[in-house]
Amino acid sequence: MIKPVLYVKTGCPWCDEVLDYLDARRIAYEKVTVTGNREAMQAMIDLSGQSKAPTMDWDGEVLADFGVDELVPFLRKKGVAV
């Protein structure tokens, strides 16, 4: 199974909510913190065209600037039980 990359910012309440949601459901992901990391921030901007977090890259499909309400249908589309 492909492991999505989740770009987050320190202190971001939406990021924390998404991390808690994924962890509670044991959905694997690679976390990349962009706060204080110019290269990671630029990678997120290049990927999504914006600088807001969280941003998820799931095998080339990007969900940017979202909360759990937007994440759930995205996960269902990817075939992940939520």
PDB file of C-alpha atoms in Angstrom:
ATOM      1  CA  MET A   1       0.000   0.000   0.000  1.00  0.00           C
ATOM      2  CA  ILE A   2       1.220   3.478  -0.830  1.00  0.00           C
ATOM      3  CA  LYS A   3       2.045   5.618   2.190  1.00  0.00           C
ATOM      4  CA  PRO A   4       0.778   9.193   1.748  1.00  0.00           C
ATOM      5  CA  VAL A   5       2.968  12.157   2.641  1.00  0.00           C
ATOM      6  CA  LEU A   6       1.372  14.631   5.040  1.00  0.00           C
ATOM      7  CA  TYR A   7       2.869  18.122   5.246  1.00  0.00           C
ATOM      8  CA  VAL A   8       2.075  19.883   8.528  1.00  0.00           C
ATOM      9  CA  LYS A   9       2.950  23.037  10.437  1.00  0.00           C
ATOM     10  CA  THR A  10       3.799  23.236  14.125  1.00  0.00           C
ATOM     11  CA  GLY A  11       0.915  24.684  16.147  1.00  0.00           C
ATOM     12  CA  CYS A  12      -1.629  24.223  13.353  1.00  0.00           C
ATOM     13  CA  PRO A  13      -4.933  23.051  14.885  1.00  0.00           C
ATOM     14  CA  TRP A  14      -6.149  21.547  11.581  1.00  0.00           C
ATOM     15  CA  CYS A  15      -2.876  19.637  11.266  1.00  0.00           C
ATOM     16  CA  ASP A  16      -3.208  18.302  14.820  1.00  0.00           C
ATOM     17  CA  GLU A  17      -6.814  17.255  14.145  1.00  0.00           C
ATOM     18  CA  VAL A  18      -5.820  15.392  10.975  1.00  0.00           C
ATOM     19  CA  LEU A  19      -2.846  13.710  12.698  1.00  0.00           C
ATOM     20  CA  ASP A  20      -5.092  12.577  15.566  1.00  0.00           C
ATOM     21  CA  TYR A  21      -7.697  11.269  13.107  1.00  0.00           C
ATOM     22  CA  LEU A  22      -5.166   9.273  11.084  1.00  0.00           C
ATOM     23  CA  ASP A  23      -3.409   7.924  14.182  1.00  0.00           C
ATOM     24  CA  ALA A  24      -6.696   6.875  15.840  1.00  0.00           C
ATOM     25  CA  ARG A  25      -7.548   4.833  12.737  1.00  0.00           C
ATOM     26  CA  ARG A  26      -3.998   3.522  12.312  1.00  0.00           C
ATOM     27  CA  ILE A  27      -3.741   4.946   8.803  1.00  0.00           C
ATOM     28  CA  ALA A  28      -0.054   5.028   7.857  1.00  0.00           C
ATOM     29  CA  TYR A  29       1.503   8.223   6.538  1.00  0.00           C
ATOM     30  CA  GLU A  30       4.831   9.976   6.326  1.00  0.00           C
ATOM     31  CA  LYS A  31       4.778  13.234   8.296  1.00  0.00           C
ATOM     32  CA  VAL A  32       6.823  16.165   7.009  1.00  0.00           C
ATOM     33  CA  THR A  33       6.935  19.250   9.232  1.00  0.00           C
ATOM     34  CA  VAL A  34       7.413  22.356   7.095  1.00  0.00           C
ATOM     35  CA  THR A  35       7.796  24.818   9.971  1.00  0.00           C
ATOM     36  CA  GLY A  36      11.420  25.939  10.004  1.00  0.00           C
ATOM     37  CA  ASN A  37      12.277  23.733   7.020  1.00  0.00           C
ATOM     38  CA  ARG A  38      12.577  25.781   3.823  1.00  0.00           C
ATOM     39  CA  GLU A  39      13.124  22.761   1.587  1.00  0.00           C
ATOM     40  CA  ALA A  40      10.040  20.968   2.912  1.00  0.00           C
ATOM     41  CA  MET A  41       7.960  24.143   2.651  1.00  0.00           C
ATOM     42  CA  GLN A  42       9.078  24.655  -0.945  1.00  0.00           C
ATOM     43  CA  ALA A  43       8.298  21.017  -1.755  1.00  0.00           C
ATOM     44  CA  MET A  44       4.768  21.503  -0.387  1.00  0.00           C
ATOM     45  CA  ILE A  45       4.306  24.728  -2.364  1.00  0.00           C
ATOM     46  CA  ASP A  46       5.622  23.113  -5.552  1.00  0.00           C
ATOM     47  CA  LEU A  47       3.275  20.183  -5.032  1.00  0.00           C
ATOM     48  CA  SER A  48       0.109  22.065  -4.148  1.00  0.00           C
ATOM     49  CA  GLY A  49       0.593  25.604  -5.451  1.00  0.00           C
ATOM     50  CA  GLN A  50      -0.039  27.078  -2.003  1.00  0.00           C
ATOM     51  CA  SER A  51       1.530  27.344   1.464  1.00  0.00           C
ATOM     52  CA  LYS A  52      -1.304  26.248   3.748  1.00  0.00           C
ATOM     53  CA  ALA A  53      -1.211  23.084   5.814  1.00  0.00           C
ATOM     54  CA  PRO A  54      -2.129  20.360   6.144  1.00  0.00           C
ATOM     55  CA  THR A  55      -1.383  19.170   2.645  1.00  0.00           C
ATOM     56  CA  MET A  56      -1.430  15.500   1.668  1.00  0.00           C
ATOM     57  CA  ASP A  57       0.167  13.868  -1.357  1.00  0.00           C
ATOM     58  CA  TRP A  58      -1.223  10.408  -2.007  1.00  0.00           C
ATOM     59  CA  ASP A  59       0.598   8.947  -5.001  1.00  0.00           C
ATOM     60  CA  GLY A  60       0.376  12.219  -6.931  1.00  0.00           C
ATOM     61  CA  GLU A  61      -3.144  13.174  -5.869  1.00  0.00           C
ATOM     62  CA  VAL A  62      -3.017  16.243  -3.650  1.00  0.00           C
ATOM     63  CA  LEU A  63      -5.412  17.400  -0.955  1.00  0.00           C
ATOM     64  CA  ALA A  64      -4.405  20.852   0.291  1.00  0.00           C
ATOM     65  CA  ASP A  65      -5.537  23.128   3.122  1.00  0.00           C
ATOM     66  CA  PHE A  66      -8.075  20.693   4.556  1.00  0.00           C
ATOM     67  CA  GLY A  67      -9.668  19.446   7.735  1.00  0.00           C
ATOM     68  CA  VAL A  68     -11.123  16.092   8.713  1.00  0.00           C
ATOM     69  CA  ASP A  69     -14.389  16.893   6.894  1.00  0.00           C
ATOM     70  CA  GLU A  70     -12.502  17.049   3.589  1.00  0.00           C
ATOM     71  CA  LEU A  71     -10.155  14.196   4.492  1.00  0.00           C
ATOM     72  CA  VAL A  72     -12.865  11.559   5.010  1.00  0.00           C
ATOM     73  CA  PRO A  73     -14.202  11.575   1.419  1.00  0.00           C
ATOM     74  CA  PHE A  74     -10.622  11.738   0.100  1.00  0.00           C
ATOM     75  CA  LEU A  75      -9.729   8.607   2.090  1.00  0.00           C
ATOM     76  CA  ARG A  76     -12.877   6.812   0.946  1.00  0.00           C
ATOM     77  CA  LYS A  77     -11.961   7.606  -2.652  1.00  0.00           C
ATOM     78  CA  LYS A  78      -8.586   5.992  -1.964  1.00  0.00           C
ATOM     79  CA  GLY A  79     -10.324   2.868  -0.628  1.00  0.00           C
ATOM     80  CA  VAL A  80      -9.365   3.434   2.992  1.00  0.00           C
ATOM     81  CA  ALA A  81     -11.912   2.423   5.627  1.00  0.00           C
ATOM     82  CA  VAL A  82     -12.645   5.431   7.814  1.00  0.00           C
TER      83      VAL A  82
END
